[in-house]
Short mmCIF file of C-alpha atoms and ligand atoms in Angstrom, two decimals:
data_model
loop_
_atom_site.label_atom_id
_atom_site.label_comp_id
_atom_site.label_asym_id
_atom_site.label_seq_id
_atom_site.Cartn_x
_atom_site.Cartn_y
_atom_site.Cartn_z
CA LEU A 1 -43.66 -15.19 -16.13
CA ILE A 2 -40.18 -16.05 -17.46
CA GLU A 3 -39.59 -17.84 -20.72
CA MET A 4 -36.16 -18.34 -22.24
CA GLN A 5 -35.66 -19.95 -25.63
CA GLN A 6 -32.11 -20.98 -26.59
CA VAL A 7 -30.60 -18.07 -24.70
CA GLU A 8 -26.88 -17.68 -25.01
CA LYS A 9 -24.43 -15.27 -23.42
CA VAL A 10 -20.90 -14.85 -24.65
CA TYR A 11 -18.55 -12.36 -23.01
CA ARG A 12 -16.16 -10.90 -25.56
CA LEU A 13 -12.76 -9.84 -24.23
CA GLY A 14 -10.67 -8.57 -27.08
CA LYS A 15 -9.87 -11.73 -29.01
CA ILE A 16 -11.26 -14.12 -26.46
CA ASP A 17 -14.87 -15.31 -26.31
CA VAL A 18 -16.05 -16.69 -22.97
CA PRO A 19 -19.30 -18.65 -23.37
CA ALA A 20 -21.19 -18.26 -20.12
CA LEU A 21 -24.64 -19.54 -21.17
CA CYS A 22 -25.19 -22.06 -23.96
CA GLY A 23 -28.66 -22.80 -25.22
CA ILE A 24 -30.78 -22.15 -22.13
CA ASP A 25 -34.43 -23.17 -22.37
CA LEU A 26 -36.27 -22.23 -19.19
CA GLN A 27 -39.75 -21.48 -17.94
CA ILE A 28 -40.62 -20.08 -14.55
CA GLU A 29 -44.26 -19.45 -13.65
CA ALA A 30 -45.47 -16.56 -11.51
CA ASN A 31 -45.34 -17.42 -7.80
CA GLU A 32 -42.73 -20.12 -8.19
CA TYR A 33 -39.87 -20.54 -5.72
CA VAL A 34 -36.86 -21.79 -7.64
CA ALA A 35 -33.27 -22.52 -6.60
CA VAL A 36 -30.33 -22.44 -9.02
CA MET A 37 -27.20 -24.42 -8.13
CA GLY A 38 -23.99 -25.28 -9.86
CA PRO A 39 -20.21 -25.12 -9.69
CA SER A 40 -18.28 -21.86 -9.61
CA GLY A 41 -18.25 -20.37 -13.10
CA SER A 42 -21.21 -22.42 -14.34
CA GLY A 43 -23.26 -19.36 -15.31
CA LYS A 44 -25.56 -18.76 -12.32
CA SER A 45 -24.93 -15.01 -11.91
CA THR A 46 -24.96 -14.54 -15.68
CA LEU A 47 -28.39 -16.23 -15.84
CA MET A 48 -29.64 -14.06 -12.98
CA ASN A 49 -28.37 -10.90 -14.68
CA ILE A 50 -30.33 -11.77 -17.83
CA VAL A 51 -33.48 -12.82 -15.96
CA GLY A 52 -33.26 -9.54 -14.07
CA CYS A 53 -32.74 -7.37 -17.20
CA LEU A 54 -29.32 -6.24 -16.04
CA ASP A 55 -27.83 -7.66 -19.18
CA SER A 56 -29.06 -8.91 -22.54
CA PRO A 57 -28.51 -12.28 -24.15
CA THR A 58 -26.08 -12.62 -27.05
CA ALA A 59 -28.58 -14.86 -28.84
CA GLY A 60 -31.97 -16.40 -28.20
CA ARG A 61 -35.27 -15.00 -26.92
CA TYR A 62 -36.24 -13.91 -23.46
CA LEU A 63 -39.89 -13.17 -22.69
CA LEU A 64 -40.65 -11.54 -19.34
CA ASP A 65 -44.37 -11.44 -18.53
CA GLY A 66 -45.08 -12.03 -22.24
CA GLU A 67 -42.86 -9.16 -23.43
CA ASN A 68 -39.77 -9.84 -25.50
CA VAL A 69 -37.02 -8.13 -23.56
CA SER A 70 -34.10 -9.60 -25.50
CA HIS A 71 -33.17 -6.46 -27.35
CA LEU A 72 -34.32 -3.50 -25.29
CA SER A 73 -32.34 -0.35 -24.63
CA ASP A 74 -30.70 0.28 -21.29
CA ASN A 75 -33.41 2.79 -20.40
CA GLN A 76 -36.17 0.32 -21.22
CA LEU A 77 -34.45 -2.44 -19.22
CA SER A 78 -33.92 -0.05 -16.32
CA GLU A 79 -37.62 0.85 -16.31
CA ILE A 80 -38.65 -2.82 -16.18
CA ARG A 81 -36.20 -3.50 -13.38
CA SER A 82 -37.36 -0.67 -11.21
CA ARG A 83 -41.03 -1.69 -11.54
CA LYS A 84 -40.84 -5.39 -11.19
CA ILE A 85 -37.58 -6.77 -9.85
CA GLY A 86 -35.67 -6.81 -6.57
CA PHE A 87 -32.08 -7.97 -6.81
CA VAL A 88 -29.75 -9.25 -4.10
CA PHE A 89 -26.31 -9.17 -5.76
CA GLN A 90 -23.60 -11.64 -4.97
CA THR A 91 -21.28 -8.68 -4.37
CA PHE A 92 -23.92 -6.58 -2.59
CA ASN A 93 -23.37 -3.45 -4.81
CA LEU A 94 -23.97 -1.02 -1.94
CA MET A 95 -23.16 2.67 -2.31
CA PRO A 96 -20.01 2.99 -0.19
CA ARG A 97 -20.56 6.59 0.89
CA ALA A 98 -24.20 6.19 1.82
CA THR A 99 -25.62 4.94 5.10
CA ALA A 100 -27.48 1.63 5.33
CA LEU A 101 -30.73 3.60 5.49
CA ARG A 102 -29.92 5.56 2.37
CA ASN A 103 -28.92 2.44 0.50
CA VAL A 104 -32.25 0.80 1.31
CA GLU A 105 -34.17 3.99 0.38
CA LEU A 106 -32.67 4.01 -3.11
CA PRO A 107 -35.29 1.89 -4.95
CA LEU A 108 -38.00 3.94 -3.28
CA ILE A 109 -36.42 7.19 -4.49
CA TYR A 110 -36.51 5.78 -8.04
CA ALA A 111 -40.14 4.77 -7.49
CA GLY A 112 -41.07 8.34 -6.45
CA VAL A 113 -42.15 7.45 -2.93
CA PRO A 114 -42.40 10.56 -0.69
CA SER A 115 -39.64 11.16 1.83
CA GLY A 116 -41.48 10.32 5.06
CA ARG A 117 -43.06 7.14 3.72
CA ARG A 118 -39.74 6.21 2.17
CA ARG A 119 -37.87 6.46 5.44
CA GLN A 120 -40.54 4.44 7.25
CA LEU A 121 -40.41 1.60 4.72
CA ALA A 122 -36.60 1.55 4.74
CA VAL A 123 -36.44 1.39 8.54
CA GLN A 124 -38.97 -1.46 8.53
CA ALA A 125 -36.97 -3.38 5.94
CA LEU A 126 -33.78 -2.99 8.00
CA GLU A 127 -35.60 -4.13 11.14
CA LYS A 128 -36.80 -7.18 9.27
CA VAL A 129 -33.20 -8.24 8.60
CA GLY A 130 -32.07 -7.53 12.17
CA LEU A 131 -30.22 -4.28 11.56
CA SER A 132 -32.23 -1.71 13.56
CA ASP A 133 -29.06 -0.72 15.37
CA ARG A 134 -26.99 -0.12 12.26
CA ILE A 135 -29.17 2.18 10.11
CA LYS A 136 -26.76 5.09 10.21
CA HIS A 137 -23.66 3.00 9.47
CA LYS A 138 -21.93 3.08 6.10
CA PRO A 139 -20.92 -0.19 4.43
CA SER A 140 -17.30 0.20 5.62
CA GLU A 141 -18.61 0.26 9.18
CA LEU A 142 -20.46 -3.00 8.90
CA SER A 143 -19.46 -6.64 9.00
CA GLY A 144 -19.65 -8.79 5.84
CA GLY A 145 -22.91 -10.38 6.87
CA GLN A 146 -24.38 -7.03 7.91
CA ARG A 147 -23.62 -5.60 4.44
CA GLN A 148 -25.27 -8.60 2.90
CA ARG A 149 -28.38 -7.98 4.95
CA VAL A 150 -28.50 -4.31 3.88
CA ALA A 151 -28.44 -5.57 0.29
CA ILE A 152 -31.31 -7.93 1.10
CA ALA A 153 -33.34 -5.15 2.73
CA ARG A 154 -32.83 -2.95 -0.31
CA ALA A 155 -34.01 -5.71 -2.65
CA LEU A 156 -37.18 -6.27 -0.71
CA VAL A 157 -38.26 -2.78 0.25
CA THR A 158 -40.43 -2.16 -2.83
CA GLU A 159 -42.03 -5.60 -2.46
CA PRO A 160 -41.23 -6.50 -6.07
CA ALA A 161 -43.14 -9.23 -7.90
CA LEU A 162 -39.87 -10.96 -8.84
CA ILE A 163 -37.01 -11.37 -6.38
CA LEU A 164 -33.61 -12.56 -7.56
CA ALA A 165 -31.30 -13.48 -4.72
CA ASP A 166 -27.73 -14.40 -5.77
CA GLU A 167 -26.13 -16.22 -2.83
CA PRO A 168 -27.99 -14.16 -0.21
CA THR A 169 -26.65 -16.20 2.70
CA GLY A 170 -23.05 -16.79 1.65
CA ASN A 171 -21.72 -14.51 4.38
CA LEU A 172 -24.21 -15.39 7.07
CA ASP A 173 -24.12 -17.85 9.93
CA SER A 174 -26.75 -20.59 9.84
CA THR A 175 -29.18 -18.89 12.19
CA THR A 176 -29.11 -15.54 10.38
CA GLY A 177 -29.19 -17.34 7.02
CA GLN A 178 -32.30 -19.24 8.04
CA GLU A 179 -33.97 -15.98 9.10
CA ILE A 180 -33.35 -14.61 5.62
CA MET A 181 -34.79 -17.78 4.09
CA GLU A 182 -37.93 -17.30 6.13
CA ILE A 183 -38.30 -13.78 4.75
CA LEU A 184 -37.94 -15.12 1.20
CA SER A 185 -40.41 -17.96 1.88
CA ALA A 186 -42.95 -15.49 3.27
CA LEU A 187 -42.63 -13.38 0.11
CA HIS A 188 -43.22 -16.49 -2.02
CA ARG A 189 -46.30 -17.43 0.04
CA ALA A 190 -47.55 -13.86 -0.44
CA GLY A 191 -47.61 -14.46 -4.21
CA ASN A 192 -44.23 -13.20 -5.36
CA THR A 193 -41.79 -15.13 -7.55
CA VAL A 194 -38.43 -15.90 -5.94
CA ILE A 195 -35.30 -17.24 -7.64
CA LEU A 196 -32.45 -18.11 -5.30
CA VAL A 197 -28.87 -18.95 -6.21
CA THR A 198 -27.29 -20.97 -3.45
CA HIS A 199 -24.57 -23.53 -2.89
CA GLU A 200 -26.37 -25.08 0.02
CA LYS A 201 -28.60 -28.04 -0.62
CA GLU A 202 -30.44 -27.48 2.65
CA LEU A 203 -31.56 -24.06 1.42
CA ALA A 204 -32.44 -25.29 -2.09
CA ALA A 205 -34.57 -27.99 -0.47
CA GLN A 206 -36.75 -25.24 0.98
CA THR A 207 -37.75 -24.05 -2.50
CA GLY A 208 -40.12 -25.64 -4.96
CA ARG A 209 -37.72 -26.63 -7.71
CA THR A 210 -33.96 -26.78 -8.15
CA ILE A 211 -32.26 -26.09 -11.47
CA GLY A 212 -28.72 -27.42 -11.81
CA LEU A 213 -26.32 -25.53 -14.12
CA ARG A 214 -23.02 -26.77 -15.43
CA ASP A 215 -20.81 -25.09 -18.02
CA GLY A 216 -23.58 -22.74 -19.13
CA ARG A 217 -26.25 -25.42 -19.59
CA ILE A 218 -29.16 -26.67 -17.56
CA GLU A 219 -28.06 -30.09 -16.44
CA THR A 220 -30.83 -31.09 -14.01
CA GLN A 221 -34.24 -29.97 -12.81
CA GLU A 222 -35.73 -31.40 -9.63
CA GLU A 223 -39.04 -30.73 -8.01
CA ALA A 224 -38.73 -30.50 -4.24
CA ALA A 225 -40.45 -33.26 -2.33
CA GLN A 226 -42.15 -30.95 0.13
CA SER A 227 -43.57 -28.43 -2.21
CA LEU B 1 3.00 -17.74 18.01
CA ILE B 2 -0.08 -15.64 18.86
CA GLU B 3 -0.85 -14.42 22.34
CA MET B 4 -3.65 -11.98 23.15
CA GLN B 5 -4.25 -10.67 26.63
CA GLN B 6 -7.52 -8.85 27.31
CA VAL B 7 -7.61 -7.44 23.78
CA GLU B 8 -10.41 -5.04 23.07
CA LYS B 9 -11.48 -3.26 19.89
CA VAL B 10 -13.91 -0.39 19.90
CA TYR B 11 -14.88 1.35 16.66
CA ARG B 12 -15.56 5.02 17.29
CA LEU B 13 -18.09 6.64 14.96
CA GLY B 14 -18.56 10.23 16.02
CA LYS B 15 -20.52 9.89 19.23
CA ILE B 16 -21.15 6.20 18.97
CA ASP B 17 -18.81 3.51 20.26
CA VAL B 18 -19.23 0.05 18.74
CA PRO B 19 -17.51 -2.60 20.86
CA ALA B 20 -16.38 -5.32 18.48
CA LEU B 21 -14.00 -7.27 20.76
CA CYS B 22 -14.35 -7.40 24.54
CA GLY B 23 -11.61 -8.93 26.65
CA ILE B 24 -10.14 -11.51 24.28
CA ASP B 25 -7.62 -13.90 25.79
CA LEU B 26 -6.23 -16.21 23.12
CA GLN B 27 -3.21 -18.37 22.39
CA ILE B 28 -2.43 -20.02 19.10
CA GLU B 29 0.73 -22.10 18.74
CA ALA B 30 2.84 -22.31 15.60
CA ASN B 31 1.54 -24.99 13.23
CA GLU B 32 -1.97 -24.98 14.64
CA TYR B 33 -5.04 -25.22 12.42
CA VAL B 34 -7.80 -23.22 14.06
CA ALA B 35 -11.35 -22.38 12.98
CA VAL B 36 -13.26 -19.32 14.22
CA MET B 37 -17.06 -19.40 14.10
CA GLY B 38 -19.83 -17.17 15.33
CA PRO B 39 -22.89 -15.17 14.35
CA SER B 40 -22.77 -12.27 11.94
CA GLY B 41 -21.32 -9.25 13.74
CA SER B 42 -19.72 -11.28 16.51
CA GLY B 43 -16.20 -9.96 15.84
CA LYS B 44 -14.58 -12.61 13.62
CA SER B 45 -13.21 -10.27 10.92
CA THR B 46 -12.20 -7.73 13.57
CA LEU B 47 -10.23 -10.46 15.37
CA MET B 48 -8.61 -11.53 12.12
CA ASN B 49 -7.65 -7.96 11.27
CA ILE B 50 -5.86 -7.62 14.62
CA VAL B 51 -4.19 -11.03 14.44
CA GLY B 52 -3.01 -10.09 10.96
CA CYS B 53 -1.69 -6.64 11.97
CA LEU B 54 -4.14 -4.85 9.71
CA ASP B 55 -5.50 -3.03 12.71
CA SER B 56 -4.47 -2.40 16.30
CA PRO B 57 -6.39 -3.18 19.46
CA THR B 58 -8.01 -0.35 21.41
CA ALA B 59 -6.78 -1.94 24.64
CA GLY B 60 -4.92 -5.05 25.76
CA ARG B 61 -1.69 -6.72 24.58
CA TYR B 62 -1.02 -8.67 21.45
CA LEU B 63 2.23 -10.60 21.12
CA LEU B 64 3.07 -12.02 17.70
CA ASP B 65 6.02 -14.42 17.74
CA GLY B 66 7.03 -12.92 21.09
CA GLU B 67 6.99 -9.33 19.86
CA ASN B 68 4.49 -6.86 21.27
CA VAL B 69 2.74 -5.54 18.20
CA SER B 70 -0.07 -3.72 20.01
CA HIS B 71 1.18 -0.24 19.35
CA LEU B 72 3.29 -0.29 16.21
CA SER B 73 3.20 2.27 13.43
CA ASP B 74 1.51 1.51 10.13
CA ASN B 75 4.91 1.05 8.48
CA GLN B 76 6.02 -1.40 11.16
CA LEU B 77 2.76 -3.34 10.90
CA SER B 78 3.02 -3.37 7.13
CA GLU B 79 6.53 -4.80 7.30
CA ILE B 80 5.41 -7.63 9.60
CA ARG B 81 2.46 -8.41 7.36
CA SER B 82 4.50 -8.63 4.21
CA ARG B 83 7.04 -10.99 5.81
CA LYS B 84 4.86 -13.34 7.72
CA ILE B 85 1.17 -13.25 6.89
CA GLY B 86 -1.07 -14.24 3.99
CA PHE B 87 -4.62 -12.90 4.16
CA VAL B 88 -7.73 -14.05 2.36
CA PHE B 89 -10.19 -11.20 2.91
CA GLN B 90 -13.91 -11.71 3.24
CA THR B 91 -14.37 -9.06 0.55
CA PHE B 92 -11.44 -10.29 -1.60
CA ASN B 93 -9.80 -6.80 -1.85
CA LEU B 94 -8.60 -7.36 -5.40
CA MET B 95 -7.25 -4.51 -7.49
CA PRO B 96 -10.11 -3.94 -9.97
CA ARG B 97 -7.95 -2.70 -12.85
CA ALA B 98 -5.35 -5.42 -12.61
CA THR B 99 -5.48 -8.88 -14.10
CA ALA B 100 -5.75 -11.99 -11.92
CA LEU B 101 -2.04 -12.62 -12.59
CA ARG B 102 -1.08 -9.14 -11.50
CA ASN B 103 -3.18 -9.36 -8.38
CA VAL B 104 -1.43 -12.58 -7.37
CA GLU B 105 2.01 -11.12 -8.16
CA LEU B 106 1.45 -8.22 -5.79
CA PRO B 107 2.85 -9.77 -2.56
CA LEU B 108 5.87 -10.96 -4.55
CA ILE B 109 6.48 -7.44 -5.85
CA TYR B 110 6.51 -6.21 -2.25
CA ALA B 111 8.89 -9.03 -1.35
CA GLY B 112 11.32 -8.01 -4.11
CA VAL B 113 11.06 -11.24 -6.09
CA PRO B 114 12.46 -10.85 -9.64
CA SER B 115 10.01 -10.57 -12.50
CA GLY B 116 10.49 -13.98 -14.13
CA ARG B 117 10.36 -15.92 -10.86
CA ARG B 118 7.41 -13.79 -9.75
CA ARG B 119 5.36 -14.63 -12.82
CA GLN B 120 6.17 -18.33 -12.47
CA LEU B 121 5.04 -18.45 -8.83
CA ALA B 122 1.86 -16.49 -9.59
CA VAL B 123 0.90 -18.78 -12.47
CA GLN B 124 1.49 -21.82 -10.25
CA ALA B 125 -0.67 -20.36 -7.48
CA LEU B 126 -3.51 -19.68 -9.96
CA GLU B 127 -3.22 -23.21 -11.35
CA LYS B 128 -3.48 -24.57 -7.83
CA VAL B 129 -6.88 -22.90 -7.37
CA GLY B 130 -8.14 -24.03 -10.80
CA LEU B 131 -7.82 -20.73 -12.64
CA SER B 132 -5.22 -21.45 -15.33
CA ASP B 133 -7.66 -20.28 -17.97
CA ARG B 134 -8.42 -16.98 -16.35
CA ILE B 135 -5.00 -15.43 -15.62
CA LYS B 136 -5.46 -12.47 -17.93
CA HIS B 137 -8.98 -11.66 -16.72
CA LYS B 138 -9.72 -8.68 -14.51
CA PRO B 139 -11.94 -9.10 -11.45
CA SER B 140 -14.96 -7.69 -13.31
CA GLU B 141 -14.55 -10.47 -15.85
CA LEU B 142 -14.70 -13.24 -13.30
CA SER B 143 -17.46 -14.96 -11.39
CA GLY B 144 -17.80 -14.43 -7.62
CA GLY B 145 -16.17 -17.71 -6.79
CA GLN B 146 -13.38 -17.11 -9.33
CA ARG B 147 -12.57 -13.76 -7.66
CA GLN B 148 -12.48 -15.51 -4.33
CA ARG B 149 -9.99 -17.99 -5.67
CA VAL B 150 -7.76 -15.22 -7.03
CA ALA B 151 -7.76 -13.79 -3.50
CA ILE B 152 -6.78 -17.21 -2.15
CA ALA B 153 -3.95 -17.57 -4.68
CA ARG B 154 -2.63 -14.15 -3.73
CA ALA B 155 -2.65 -15.04 -0.03
CA LEU B 156 -0.70 -18.22 -0.58
CA VAL B 157 1.83 -17.24 -3.21
CA THR B 158 4.57 -16.16 -0.75
CA GLU B 159 3.99 -19.31 1.34
CA PRO B 160 3.58 -17.27 4.51
CA ALA B 161 4.07 -18.83 7.94
CA LEU B 162 0.65 -17.58 9.07
CA ILE B 163 -2.42 -17.78 6.84
CA LEU B 164 -5.62 -16.00 7.81
CA ALA B 165 -8.59 -17.02 5.69
CA ASP B 166 -11.79 -15.06 6.35
CA GLU B 167 -14.66 -17.07 4.85
CA PRO B 168 -12.55 -18.38 1.94
CA THR B 169 -15.30 -20.67 0.67
CA GLY B 170 -18.40 -18.49 1.12
CA ASN B 171 -18.84 -18.05 -2.64
CA LEU B 172 -17.78 -21.52 -3.69
CA ASP B 173 -19.71 -24.66 -4.44
CA SER B 174 -18.98 -27.63 -2.20
CA THR B 175 -16.54 -29.30 -4.57
CA THR B 176 -14.48 -26.16 -5.18
CA GLY B 177 -14.71 -25.28 -1.47
CA GLN B 178 -13.33 -28.67 -0.52
CA GLU B 179 -10.45 -28.21 -2.97
CA ILE B 180 -9.55 -24.97 -1.22
CA MET B 181 -9.72 -26.73 2.15
CA GLU B 182 -7.29 -29.33 0.90
CA ILE B 183 -4.86 -26.58 -0.08
CA LEU B 184 -5.15 -25.08 3.42
CA SER B 185 -4.75 -28.50 5.07
CA ALA B 186 -1.64 -29.18 3.01
CA LEU B 187 -0.17 -25.85 4.14
CA HIS B 188 -0.88 -26.78 7.78
CA ARG B 189 0.74 -30.19 7.33
CA ALA B 190 3.75 -28.41 5.83
CA GLY B 191 4.26 -26.57 9.13
CA ASN B 192 2.37 -23.33 8.59
CA THR B 193 -0.24 -21.87 10.97
CA VAL B 194 -3.73 -21.53 9.51
CA ILE B 195 -6.68 -19.65 11.02
CA LEU B 196 -9.95 -20.08 9.15
CA VAL B 197 -13.17 -18.14 9.66
CA THR B 198 -16.10 -20.17 8.43
CA HIS B 199 -19.81 -20.59 8.97
CA GLU B 200 -19.73 -24.22 8.01
CA LYS B 201 -19.30 -26.80 10.73
CA GLU B 202 -18.14 -29.39 8.21
CA LEU B 203 -15.19 -27.19 7.35
CA ALA B 204 -14.41 -26.29 10.99
CA ALA B 205 -14.39 -30.02 11.75
CA GLN B 206 -11.42 -30.40 9.43
CA THR B 207 -9.28 -28.11 11.58
CA GLY B 208 -7.67 -28.87 14.92
CA ARG B 209 -9.62 -26.53 17.18
CA THR B 210 -12.72 -24.36 16.86
CA ILE B 211 -13.10 -21.06 18.68
CA GLY B 212 -16.66 -19.79 19.05
CA LEU B 213 -17.18 -16.00 19.23
CA ARG B 214 -20.30 -14.21 20.35
CA ASP B 215 -20.73 -10.47 20.91
CA GLY B 216 -16.97 -9.86 20.90
CA ARG B 217 -16.10 -12.59 23.39
CA ILE B 218 -14.76 -16.11 23.14
CA GLU B 219 -17.71 -18.27 24.12
CA THR B 220 -16.44 -21.77 23.38
CA GLN B 221 -13.26 -23.64 22.45
CA GLU B 222 -13.42 -27.20 21.13
CA GLU B 223 -10.66 -29.51 20.11
CA ALA B 224 -11.56 -31.49 16.98
CA ALA B 225 -12.02 -35.21 17.49
CA GLN B 226 -9.84 -36.17 14.52
CA SER B 227 -6.85 -34.01 15.16
N1 ATP C 301 -15.05 -0.33 10.44
C1 ATP C 301 -16.02 -0.48 11.33
N2 ATP C 301 -16.59 0.58 11.88
C2 ATP C 301 -17.58 0.43 12.77
N3 ATP C 301 -18.07 -0.72 13.18
C3 ATP C 301 -17.55 -1.83 12.65
C4 ATP C 301 -16.51 -1.78 11.71
N4 ATP C 301 -16.18 -3.04 11.35
C5 ATP C 301 -17.00 -3.84 12.04
N5 ATP C 301 -17.82 -3.10 12.83
C6 ATP C 301 -18.81 -3.61 13.77
O1 ATP C 301 -18.13 -4.46 14.69
C7 ATP C 301 -18.86 -5.66 14.91
C8 ATP C 301 -18.02 -6.85 14.55
O2 ATP C 301 -17.76 -6.82 13.14
P1 ATP C 301 -16.99 -7.99 12.40
O3 ATP C 301 -16.81 -7.56 10.97
O4 ATP C 301 -15.77 -8.33 13.16
O5 ATP C 301 -18.03 -9.18 12.51
P2 ATP C 301 -18.02 -10.63 11.84
O6 ATP C 301 -18.11 -11.60 12.96
O7 ATP C 301 -16.89 -10.75 10.90
O8 ATP C 301 -19.39 -10.66 11.06
P3 ATP C 301 -19.78 -11.37 9.65
O9 ATP C 301 -19.97 -12.81 9.93
O10 ATP C 301 -21.05 -10.66 9.31
O11 ATP C 301 -18.70 -11.08 8.66
C9 ATP C 301 -20.13 -5.55 14.12
O12 ATP C 301 -21.15 -5.18 14.95
C10 ATP C 301 -19.87 -4.47 13.10
O13 ATP C 301 -21.01 -3.72 12.81
N1 ATP C 302 -18.08 -9.71 -17.19
C1 ATP C 302 -17.53 -10.84 -17.59
N2 ATP C 302 -16.61 -10.84 -18.53
C2 ATP C 302 -16.04 -11.99 -18.94
N3 ATP C 302 -16.31 -13.20 -18.45
C3 ATP C 302 -17.23 -13.26 -17.49
C4 ATP C 302 -17.88 -12.11 -17.00
N4 ATP C 302 -18.74 -12.49 -16.02
C5 ATP C 302 -18.63 -13.82 -15.91
N5 ATP C 302 -17.73 -14.27 -16.80
C6 ATP C 302 -17.36 -15.68 -17.02
O1 ATP C 302 -18.56 -16.36 -17.37
C7 ATP C 302 -18.63 -17.61 -16.69
C8 ATP C 302 -19.88 -17.66 -15.86
O2 ATP C 302 -19.80 -16.66 -14.84
P1 ATP C 302 -20.90 -16.51 -13.72
O3 ATP C 302 -20.54 -15.29 -12.91
O4 ATP C 302 -22.26 -16.54 -14.34
O5 ATP C 302 -20.70 -17.86 -12.88
P2 ATP C 302 -21.35 -18.31 -11.48
O6 ATP C 302 -22.02 -19.61 -11.74
O7 ATP C 302 -22.16 -17.22 -10.90
O8 ATP C 302 -20.08 -18.58 -10.58
P3 ATP C 302 -19.85 -18.37 -8.99
O9 ATP C 302 -20.51 -19.51 -8.31
O10 ATP C 302 -18.36 -18.42 -8.90
O11 ATP C 302 -20.39 -17.05 -8.62
C9 ATP C 302 -17.36 -17.74 -15.88
O12 ATP C 302 -16.49 -18.56 -16.54
C10 ATP C 302 -16.81 -16.34 -15.79
O13 ATP C 302 -15.41 -16.33 -15.80
MG1 MG C 303 -22.06 -16.12 -9.17
MG1 MG C 304 -16.75 -11.07 8.87
#
């Protein structure tokens, strides 16, 4: 499903170049469950942004489902994203003036789902993450962990084939975090591909393979013992 | 230092009342190191906002350093905050158009520190959290964990007597998270009061006492074995 060949990403800030990814070679098959770990600043979110077509590499080739997506326009990338990819952002990226329900409906609006069906799916997704009693609340009226769960519901509501979850449990207590992991595991068992950035080894151990990043390079790859 | 007597907080949203804190009785002495844990939505950030004079209780009494601060004006609360309290927000609350350096200088500007001294202190604070090479970057040019560390530097730069850290390591890998904990422990050893919200028992175990919240109430209080 995902093939990266010597992908690089350099952020250019005026005179300064910040290398975030350096020579990434990576393959992820459909229906894999992969964790990505590494120190702060090692390139995890940058990698996720490229995998998820939110950004393009500076150099190298990225094939998604056999298609070279390295140099597509924003519109083309946006079209791929909306069809194939659910994204749980590290910073949630919720619309601050919209309710939780509206935020979760958003991918369905883009997908052209009719209003009644759309509302039903969004309510179900919010129930799944334990937020039935918060659907009319705006992000500013929610706790940190509740906002994170709205972001998770929004990523999952279209049942995308590829789910990218960047630190989806960082703001959650262990019990709630484990509930989220069970949702992600169920999606993987149902045939979807899941890539999870996490700092917690216990969560990475629940996936099939862990990729270790450091300073923009893949440092380690470990198959999980149980999978 | 901190005394709360039957403190309540109810958020009013049109017709809906959301009880976030219900009958909190709490005492924290000067120079204590206290952790607060609990499920998502249990009231931790709400409690921190009241302790830190960012919000007022709906009912009950809150005495800070012997002064009843339950019913002060915004200006009065702001004055107390700027003199006494450093806050690491769960959502960082960085100024998006300002550099990391500028963000960290902000409390010093409010405190009237001269420009040269201000810059020196801000650079030192950023070095302390491992961000020497990022001082001119804006929040959008930083990783999640780097933004969190800017927020930490900003909270500590005035060396406040009371430090409130709401999930300061949620976006950090274990090594970087432990470095932050060592900074907080050093501040406690230096005589300051530190209150830490965390989901991680390993981090709570490094403090002197852990308060467990659930549904807006204090459910448990445990002294740490090592302190
Ligand atoms: N501004 C607000 N308006 C309305 N309700 C709010 C507001 N802030 C918090 N709440 C509600 O109050 C309750 C407590 O929220 P709080 O942010 O204190 O929880 P928390 O323990 O910090 O949770 P988390 O671990 O998810 O950050 C939650 O049910 C939340 O939905
Ligand atoms: N928009 C940007 N502009 C400039 N530099 C950036 C930008 N985004 C990230 N960087 C830099 O690129 C490097 C990798 O960032 P990235 O966000 O991928 O790290 P990360 O592994 O996700 O870190 P964290 O665990 O802290 O979230 C960092 O050094 C960061 O400062
Ligand atoms: Mg990141
Ligand atoms: Mg909170």
